[in-house]
Amino acid sequence: MVIANGELVTRKSYEHDLLFRVVEIKKDIAVLHGEDLRLAADAPISDLEKVDQREKKRRKEQEKEKQETSYRLFRQDYQLMREKRNYEATDGYSNAANYFQLPAKVLHMDGDANYLRKCIQLYQRIGLQVHGVHLTEVQMPEEINDLLERIQPDILVITGHDAYSKNKGLKNDLRAYRHSKYFVEAVREARRVVPNLDQLIIFAGACQSHFESIIRAGANFASSPSRVNIHALDPVYIVAKIAYTPFMESVSVWEALRNTLTGERGLGGIETKGLLRTGMPFVEETNDEEM
């Protein structure tokens, strides 16, 4: 069977559980990236099976349904937060709602261009301002300082692909992970620039990443406490919860995780302040010039 770069495949030895895209072929070994999960893997070409159009459509429909469920849950939370802000900004609805809000700015660094595109689409759907950058995981620690200085974000996302290999060491050995060390280095570099955990909110990690090391390096949220796979869109929902929570309130870890597609087995973090700032009055621009 001929397998080419870019084709969608499943692994026979794992009972075709996950959908992968072939990104590179080295002799008889294929390098795979999860189509919807942030997992990187190597597999013999003989272990792969191409996904036909019918099966691809079925899996895509299942995936879309999961994503829409998470989005609906987020929208419910957002509406509740919005009603609370309206009540507080209008002194219990006794004044006109003429306030304005300063949105958070997001810098999203992603090791996968396809994932980055999907995340940006969701950021835009949610209404967040995002600057997306595609970099390999190895490049991230080298580029982070320049990007922080240039973009000056409120929230930083450092993600891509990862995987734990028990053949390379125990779960507490950072060398047993494909890209965790680069996520750790990038977070550490970011914290040298902005040490305060509430001035720059950081999410870092991917599938099966070394959660403890990333948190110790200075991330507010990270993956993966149980070394499980995380969904490509999970970082966006954590970012959105923080971005739409008023800065006078804290976001508990459970509140940040409950609308993600993976949940607490794949994601964790520390209590973090919200970033949304409300001001008033809101003055509409007019074409009239003052005389």
mmCIF file of C-alpha atoms in Angstrom:
data_model
loop_
_atom_site.group_PDB
_atom_site.id
_atom_site.type_symbol
_atom_site.label_atom_id
_atom_site.label_comp_id
_atom_site.label_asym_id
_atom_site.label_seq_id
_atom_site.Cartn_x
_atom_site.Cartn_y
_atom_site.Cartn_z
ATOM 1 C CA MET A 1 0.000 0.000 0.000
ATOM 2 C CA VAL A 2 1.309 3.435 -0.950
ATOM 3 C CA ILE A 3 0.991 6.099 1.741
ATOM 4 C CA ALA A 4 1.700 9.740 0.846
ATOM 5 C CA ASN A 5 2.222 12.906 2.862
ATOM 6 C CA GLY A 6 -1.019 14.648 3.778
ATOM 7 C CA GLU A 7 -3.189 11.521 3.708
ATOM 8 C CA LEU A 8 -5.536 10.662 6.555
ATOM 9 C CA VAL A 9 -4.876 7.299 8.190
ATOM 10 C CA THR A 10 -5.620 5.191 11.260
ATOM 11 C CA ARG A 11 -3.413 2.658 13.073
ATOM 12 C CA LYS A 12 -4.361 -1.021 12.937
ATOM 13 C CA SER A 13 -2.475 -1.829 16.169
ATOM 14 C CA TYR A 14 -4.624 0.707 18.054
ATOM 15 C CA GLU A 15 -7.877 -0.566 16.515
ATOM 16 C CA HIS A 16 -8.216 2.569 14.353
ATOM 17 C CA ASP A 17 -9.012 4.693 17.435
ATOM 18 C CA LEU A 18 -7.649 8.048 16.242
ATOM 19 C CA LEU A 19 -7.488 9.916 12.970
ATOM 20 C CA PHE A 20 -3.980 10.991 11.914
ATOM 21 C CA ARG A 21 -2.481 12.972 9.078
ATOM 22 C CA VAL A 22 0.807 11.787 7.564
ATOM 23 C CA VAL A 23 3.340 14.641 7.750
ATOM 24 C CA GLU A 24 6.580 12.839 6.850
ATOM 25 C CA ILE A 25 7.775 9.441 5.652
ATOM 26 C CA LYS A 26 11.196 8.081 6.656
ATOM 27 C CA LYS A 27 11.821 4.845 4.760
ATOM 28 C CA ASP A 28 9.135 2.511 6.170
ATOM 29 C CA ILE A 29 8.152 4.758 9.105
ATOM 30 C CA ALA A 30 5.519 7.488 8.951
ATOM 31 C CA VAL A 31 5.464 10.548 11.207
ATOM 32 C CA LEU A 32 1.868 11.232 12.203
ATOM 33 C CA HIS A 33 0.028 14.209 13.669
ATOM 34 C CA GLY A 34 -3.422 13.835 15.176
ATOM 35 C CA GLU A 35 -6.119 15.430 13.035
ATOM 36 C CA ASP A 36 -8.105 16.676 16.047
ATOM 37 C CA LEU A 37 -5.887 15.756 19.023
ATOM 38 C CA ARG A 38 -2.506 17.378 19.668
ATOM 39 C CA LEU A 39 -0.637 14.077 19.456
ATOM 40 C CA ALA A 40 2.508 13.218 17.499
ATOM 41 C CA ALA A 41 3.394 9.591 16.758
ATOM 42 C CA ASP A 42 5.594 7.355 14.629
ATOM 43 C CA ALA A 43 4.206 4.199 13.038
ATOM 44 C CA PRO A 44 5.305 1.596 10.493
ATOM 45 C CA ILE A 45 3.601 2.130 7.163
ATOM 46 C CA SER A 46 2.430 -1.475 7.348
ATOM 47 C CA ASP A 47 0.410 -0.555 10.465
ATOM 48 C CA LEU A 48 -1.501 2.202 8.684
ATOM 49 C CA GLU A 49 -4.812 2.116 6.866
ATOM 50 C CA LYS A 50 -6.083 4.894 4.638
ATOM 51 C CA VAL A 51 -9.382 6.499 5.575
ATOM 52 C CA ASP A 52 -11.937 6.508 2.765
ATOM 53 C CA GLN A 53 -14.300 9.423 2.147
ATOM 54 C CA ARG A 54 -17.256 7.758 3.842
ATOM 55 C CA GLU A 55 -15.326 7.053 7.045
ATOM 56 C CA LYS A 56 -13.741 10.508 6.950
ATOM 57 C CA LYS A 57 -17.188 12.119 6.711
ATOM 58 C CA ARG A 58 -18.512 10.030 9.604
ATOM 59 C CA ARG A 59 -15.614 10.965 11.877
ATOM 60 C CA LYS A 60 -15.797 14.634 10.899
ATOM 61 C CA GLU A 61 -19.505 14.746 11.761
ATOM 62 C CA GLN A 62 -18.838 13.183 15.170
ATOM 63 C CA GLU A 63 -16.061 15.679 15.802
ATOM 64 C CA LYS A 64 -18.181 18.640 14.738
ATOM 65 C CA GLU A 65 -20.941 17.566 17.120
ATOM 66 C CA LYS A 66 -18.476 17.465 20.046
ATOM 67 C CA GLN A 67 -17.119 20.897 19.155
ATOM 68 C CA GLU A 68 -20.585 22.413 18.886
ATOM 69 C CA THR A 69 -21.535 21.014 22.304
ATOM 70 C CA SER A 70 -18.506 22.700 23.888
ATOM 71 C CA TYR A 71 -19.270 25.936 22.062
ATOM 72 C CA ARG A 72 -22.896 25.936 23.264
ATOM 73 C CA LEU A 73 -21.745 25.404 26.862
ATOM 74 C CA PHE A 74 -19.301 28.274 26.524
ATOM 75 C CA ARG A 75 -22.012 30.543 25.093
ATOM 76 C CA GLN A 76 -24.251 29.751 28.068
ATOM 77 C CA ASP A 77 -21.452 30.740 30.433
ATOM 78 C CA TYR A 78 -20.742 33.859 28.398
ATOM 79 C CA GLN A 79 -24.378 34.982 28.526
ATOM 80 C CA LEU A 80 -24.448 34.572 32.309
ATOM 81 C CA MET A 81 -21.218 36.575 32.682
ATOM 82 C CA ARG A 82 -22.576 39.255 30.353
ATOM 83 C CA GLU A 83 -25.827 39.613 32.303
ATOM 84 C CA LYS A 84 -23.839 39.938 35.526
ATOM 85 C CA ARG A 85 -21.642 42.665 33.983
ATOM 86 C CA ASN A 86 -24.714 44.531 32.726
ATOM 87 C CA TYR A 87 -26.275 44.430 36.184
ATOM 88 C CA GLU A 88 -23.135 45.708 37.913
ATOM 89 C CA ALA A 89 -22.280 48.365 35.294
ATOM 90 C CA THR A 90 -25.813 49.828 35.417
ATOM 91 C CA ASP A 91 -26.066 49.783 39.216
ATOM 92 C CA GLY A 92 -28.780 47.158 39.172
ATOM 93 C CA TYR A 93 -30.273 48.304 35.842
ATOM 94 C CA SER A 94 -31.037 51.747 37.358
ATOM 95 C CA ASN A 95 -28.792 53.565 34.856
ATOM 96 C CA ALA A 96 -28.312 53.357 31.088
ATOM 97 C CA ALA A 97 -25.865 50.676 29.939
ATOM 98 C CA ASN A 98 -23.366 53.039 28.342
ATOM 99 C CA TYR A 99 -20.202 51.213 29.335
ATOM 100 C CA PHE A 100 -17.355 49.879 27.200
ATOM 101 C CA GLN A 101 -14.939 46.966 27.584
ATOM 102 C CA LEU A 102 -11.233 46.529 26.925
ATOM 103 C CA PRO A 103 -10.685 43.091 25.405
ATOM 104 C CA ALA A 104 -7.654 40.910 26.119
ATOM 105 C CA LYS A 105 -5.043 40.398 23.415
ATOM 106 C CA VAL A 106 -3.928 36.808 22.714
ATOM 107 C CA LEU A 107 -0.638 35.564 21.248
ATOM 108 C CA HIS A 108 -1.086 31.965 20.091
ATOM 109 C CA MET A 109 2.079 30.063 19.101
ATOM 110 C CA ASP A 110 1.323 26.722 17.484
ATOM 111 C CA GLY A 111 3.513 23.958 16.117
ATOM 112 C CA ASP A 112 0.808 22.915 13.666
ATOM 113 C CA ALA A 113 -0.472 25.291 10.983
ATOM 114 C CA ASN A 114 -3.712 23.318 10.592
ATOM 115 C CA TYR A 115 -4.472 23.471 14.325
ATOM 116 C CA LEU A 116 -3.597 27.177 14.367
ATOM 117 C CA ARG A 117 -6.090 27.845 11.580
ATOM 118 C CA LYS A 118 -8.844 25.994 13.466
ATOM 119 C CA CYS A 119 -8.049 27.845 16.687
ATOM 120 C CA ILE A 120 -8.070 31.253 15.004
ATOM 121 C CA GLN A 121 -11.488 30.489 13.531
ATOM 122 C CA LEU A 122 -12.781 29.699 17.021
ATOM 123 C CA TYR A 123 -11.163 32.814 18.547
ATOM 124 C CA GLN A 124 -12.920 34.901 15.912
ATOM 125 C CA ARG A 125 -16.227 33.124 16.504
ATOM 126 C CA ILE A 126 -15.912 33.816 20.231
ATOM 127 C CA GLY A 127 -14.915 37.429 19.571
ATOM 128 C CA LEU A 128 -11.322 37.530 20.827
ATOM 129 C CA GLN A 129 -8.417 39.452 19.328
ATOM 130 C CA VAL A 130 -5.637 36.978 18.460
ATOM 131 C CA HIS A 131 -2.224 37.092 16.825
ATOM 132 C CA GLY A 132 -1.390 33.589 15.549
ATOM 133 C CA VAL A 133 2.169 32.433 14.838
ATOM 134 C CA HIS A 134 3.169 29.084 13.347
ATOM 135 C CA LEU A 135 6.536 27.893 14.694
ATOM 136 C CA THR A 136 8.034 24.472 15.268
ATOM 137 C CA GLU A 137 8.209 23.550 18.931
ATOM 138 C CA VAL A 138 12.020 23.747 18.789
ATOM 139 C CA GLN A 139 11.847 27.366 17.596
ATOM 140 C CA MET A 140 9.473 28.577 20.312
ATOM 141 C CA PRO A 141 12.027 29.272 23.105
ATOM 142 C CA GLU A 142 14.196 31.179 20.609
ATOM 143 C CA GLU A 143 11.400 33.383 19.250
ATOM 144 C CA ILE A 144 9.325 34.034 22.362
ATOM 145 C CA ASN A 145 11.132 37.158 23.634
ATOM 146 C CA ASP A 146 10.873 39.014 20.331
ATOM 147 C CA LEU A 147 7.201 38.108 19.919
ATOM 148 C CA LEU A 148 6.303 39.225 23.447
ATOM 149 C CA GLU A 149 8.029 42.558 22.925
ATOM 150 C CA ARG A 150 6.363 43.098 19.551
ATOM 151 C CA ILE A 151 2.815 41.857 20.306
ATOM 152 C CA GLN A 152 2.621 42.633 24.055
ATOM 153 C CA PRO A 153 -0.195 40.144 24.686
ATOM 154 C CA ASP A 154 -2.277 39.663 27.816
ATOM 155 C CA ILE A 155 -2.538 35.904 27.210
ATOM 156 C CA LEU A 156 0.127 33.613 25.723
ATOM 157 C CA VAL A 157 -0.619 30.161 24.284
ATOM 158 C CA ILE A 158 2.334 27.822 23.595
ATOM 159 C CA THR A 159 1.181 24.584 22.019
ATOM 160 C CA GLY A 160 1.640 22.134 19.164
ATOM 161 C CA HIS A 161 2.333 18.402 19.327
ATOM 162 C CA ASP A 162 3.763 16.186 22.032
ATOM 163 C CA ALA A 163 3.871 12.575 23.152
ATOM 164 C CA TYR A 164 5.212 10.493 26.030
ATOM 165 C CA SER A 165 7.247 7.394 25.150
ATOM 166 C CA LYS A 166 7.717 4.837 27.933
ATOM 167 C CA ASN A 167 10.609 3.370 25.944
ATOM 168 C CA LYS A 168 12.564 6.598 26.568
ATOM 169 C CA GLY A 169 12.054 6.799 30.326
ATOM 170 C CA LEU A 170 9.650 7.125 33.244
ATOM 171 C CA LYS A 171 6.805 9.633 33.287
ATOM 172 C CA ASN A 172 8.781 11.997 35.532
ATOM 173 C CA ASP A 173 11.687 12.098 33.045
ATOM 174 C CA LEU A 174 11.356 15.120 30.748
ATOM 175 C CA ARG A 175 13.597 13.392 28.194
ATOM 176 C CA ALA A 176 10.854 10.808 27.602
ATOM 177 C CA TYR A 177 8.638 13.469 25.979
ATOM 178 C CA ARG A 178 8.819 14.591 22.383
ATOM 179 C CA HIS A 179 8.385 18.350 22.870
ATOM 180 C CA SER A 180 7.684 19.052 26.561
ATOM 181 C CA LYS A 181 11.185 20.427 27.169
ATOM 182 C CA TYR A 182 10.638 23.086 24.495
ATOM 183 C CA PHE A 183 7.323 24.105 26.044
ATOM 184 C CA VAL A 184 9.068 24.367 29.440
ATOM 185 C CA GLU A 185 11.908 26.443 27.980
ATOM 186 C CA ALA A 186 9.482 28.763 26.182
ATOM 187 C CA VAL A 187 7.430 29.331 29.360
ATOM 188 C CA ARG A 188 10.611 30.003 31.343
ATOM 189 C CA GLU A 189 11.746 32.563 28.771
ATOM 190 C CA ALA A 190 8.344 34.253 28.840
ATOM 191 C CA ARG A 191 8.475 34.506 32.629
ATOM 192 C CA ARG A 192 11.847 36.227 32.434
ATOM 193 C CA VAL A 193 10.096 38.950 30.446
ATOM 194 C CA VAL A 194 6.852 39.069 32.479
ATOM 195 C CA PRO A 195 7.267 37.348 35.876
ATOM 196 C CA ASN A 196 3.822 38.227 37.239
ATOM 197 C CA LEU A 197 1.316 35.394 36.829
ATOM 198 C CA ASP A 198 -1.589 37.840 36.487
ATOM 199 C CA GLN A 199 0.040 40.276 34.048
ATOM 200 C CA LEU A 200 0.664 37.574 31.459
ATOM 201 C CA ILE A 201 -1.559 34.476 31.512
ATOM 202 C CA ILE A 202 0.174 31.446 29.978
ATOM 203 C CA PHE A 203 -1.258 28.186 28.682
ATOM 204 C CA ALA A 204 1.333 25.657 27.486
ATOM 205 C CA GLY A 205 1.459 22.030 26.408
ATOM 206 C CA ALA A 206 -0.073 19.504 24.051
ATOM 207 C CA CYS A 207 -1.005 15.807 24.143
ATOM 208 C CA GLN A 208 0.579 13.862 27.020
ATOM 209 C CA SER A 209 2.865 16.789 27.954
ATOM 210 C CA HIS A 210 4.773 16.895 31.267
ATOM 211 C CA PHE A 211 2.252 18.984 33.196
ATOM 212 C CA GLU A 212 4.270 19.421 36.398
ATOM 213 C CA SER A 213 7.374 20.811 34.697
ATOM 214 C CA ILE A 214 5.359 23.283 32.613
ATOM 215 C CA ILE A 215 3.514 24.596 35.690
ATOM 216 C CA ARG A 216 6.766 24.887 37.656
ATOM 217 C CA ALA A 217 8.255 26.875 34.775
ATOM 218 C CA GLY A 218 5.533 29.487 35.255
ATOM 219 C CA ALA A 219 2.437 28.534 33.238
ATOM 220 C CA ASN A 220 -1.014 29.313 34.653
ATOM 221 C CA PHE A 221 -2.547 26.358 32.799
ATOM 222 C CA ALA A 222 -0.948 23.350 31.145
ATOM 223 C CA SER A 223 -1.426 19.806 29.897
ATOM 224 C CA SER A 224 -1.506 16.897 30.620
ATOM 225 C CA PRO A 225 -1.891 15.851 34.296
ATOM 226 C CA SER A 226 -2.871 12.259 33.442
ATOM 227 C CA ARG A 227 -0.680 12.165 30.303
ATOM 228 C CA VAL A 228 -3.734 11.812 28.073
ATOM 229 C CA ASN A 229 -4.420 13.408 24.710
ATOM 230 C CA ILE A 230 -5.948 16.888 24.528
ATOM 231 C CA HIS A 231 -8.113 18.375 21.823
ATOM 232 C CA ALA A 232 -6.704 20.933 19.401
ATOM 233 C CA LEU A 233 -9.255 23.556 20.525
ATOM 234 C CA ASP A 234 -8.915 23.114 24.299
ATOM 235 C CA PRO A 235 -6.508 26.064 24.787
ATOM 236 C CA VAL A 236 -9.026 28.437 23.164
ATOM 237 C CA TYR A 237 -11.783 27.641 25.674
ATOM 238 C CA ILE A 238 -9.438 28.183 28.633
ATOM 239 C CA VAL A 239 -8.312 31.497 27.112
ATOM 240 C CA ALA A 240 -11.914 32.580 26.489
ATOM 241 C CA LYS A 241 -12.972 31.904 30.090
ATOM 242 C CA ILE A 242 -10.127 34.061 31.430
ATOM 243 C CA ALA A 243 -10.568 36.787 28.812
ATOM 244 C CA TYR A 244 -14.286 37.254 29.592
ATOM 245 C CA THR A 245 -13.973 37.103 33.385
ATOM 246 C CA PRO A 246 -13.731 40.564 35.063
ATOM 247 C CA PHE A 247 -10.253 41.360 36.382
ATOM 248 C CA MET A 248 -11.624 41.817 39.924
ATOM 249 C CA GLU A 249 -12.686 38.146 39.926
ATOM 250 C CA SER A 250 -10.670 34.950 39.959
ATOM 251 C CA VAL A 251 -11.161 31.990 37.655
ATOM 252 C CA SER A 252 -11.066 28.662 39.460
ATOM 253 C CA VAL A 253 -9.396 25.788 37.671
ATOM 254 C CA TRP A 254 -12.702 23.910 37.454
ATOM 255 C CA GLU A 255 -14.459 26.895 35.863
ATOM 256 C CA ALA A 256 -11.707 27.156 33.253
ATOM 257 C CA LEU A 257 -11.794 23.457 32.393
ATOM 258 C CA ARG A 258 -15.480 22.580 32.399
ATOM 259 C CA ASN A 259 -16.201 23.700 28.821
ATOM 260 C CA THR A 260 -13.114 22.119 27.290
ATOM 261 C CA LEU A 261 -13.400 18.950 25.229
ATOM 262 C CA THR A 262 -10.833 17.064 27.345
ATOM 263 C CA GLY A 263 -11.478 18.069 30.958
ATOM 264 C CA GLU A 264 -9.360 17.726 34.087
ATOM 265 C CA ARG A 265 -7.539 14.534 33.096
ATOM 266 C CA GLY A 266 -5.850 16.346 30.244
ATOM 267 C CA LEU A 267 -5.740 19.928 31.551
ATOM 268 C CA GLY A 268 -4.958 21.670 34.814
ATOM 269 C CA GLY A 269 -3.631 24.859 36.310
ATOM 270 C CA ILE A 270 -3.765 27.411 39.091
ATOM 271 C CA GLU A 271 -6.339 29.974 40.207
ATOM 272 C CA THR A 272 -5.963 33.013 37.951
ATOM 273 C CA LYS A 273 -7.437 36.509 37.767
ATOM 274 C CA GLY A 274 -9.742 37.425 34.897
ATOM 275 C CA LEU A 275 -8.705 40.037 32.345
ATOM 276 C CA LEU A 276 -11.871 41.818 31.243
ATOM 277 C CA ARG A 277 -11.962 45.513 32.179
ATOM 278 C CA THR A 278 -15.151 47.559 31.979
ATOM 279 C CA GLY A 279 -15.203 51.353 31.677
ATOM 280 C CA MET A 280 -17.695 54.148 31.148
ATOM 281 C CA PRO A 281 -19.092 56.191 29.604
ATOM 282 C CA PHE A 282 -19.218 54.801 26.103
ATOM 283 C CA VAL A 283 -19.235 57.749 23.677
ATOM 284 C CA GLU A 284 -20.445 57.111 20.137
ATOM 285 C CA GLU A 285 -18.390 58.736 17.410
ATOM 286 C CA THR A 286 -20.127 61.356 15.289
ATOM 287 C CA ASN A 287 -19.217 63.259 12.159
ATOM 288 C CA ASP A 288 -19.950 66.612 13.787
ATOM 289 C CA GLU A 289 -16.930 68.802 14.396
ATOM 290 C CA GLU A 290 -16.730 70.987 17.444
ATOM 291 C CA MET A 291 -16.737 74.689 16.609
#
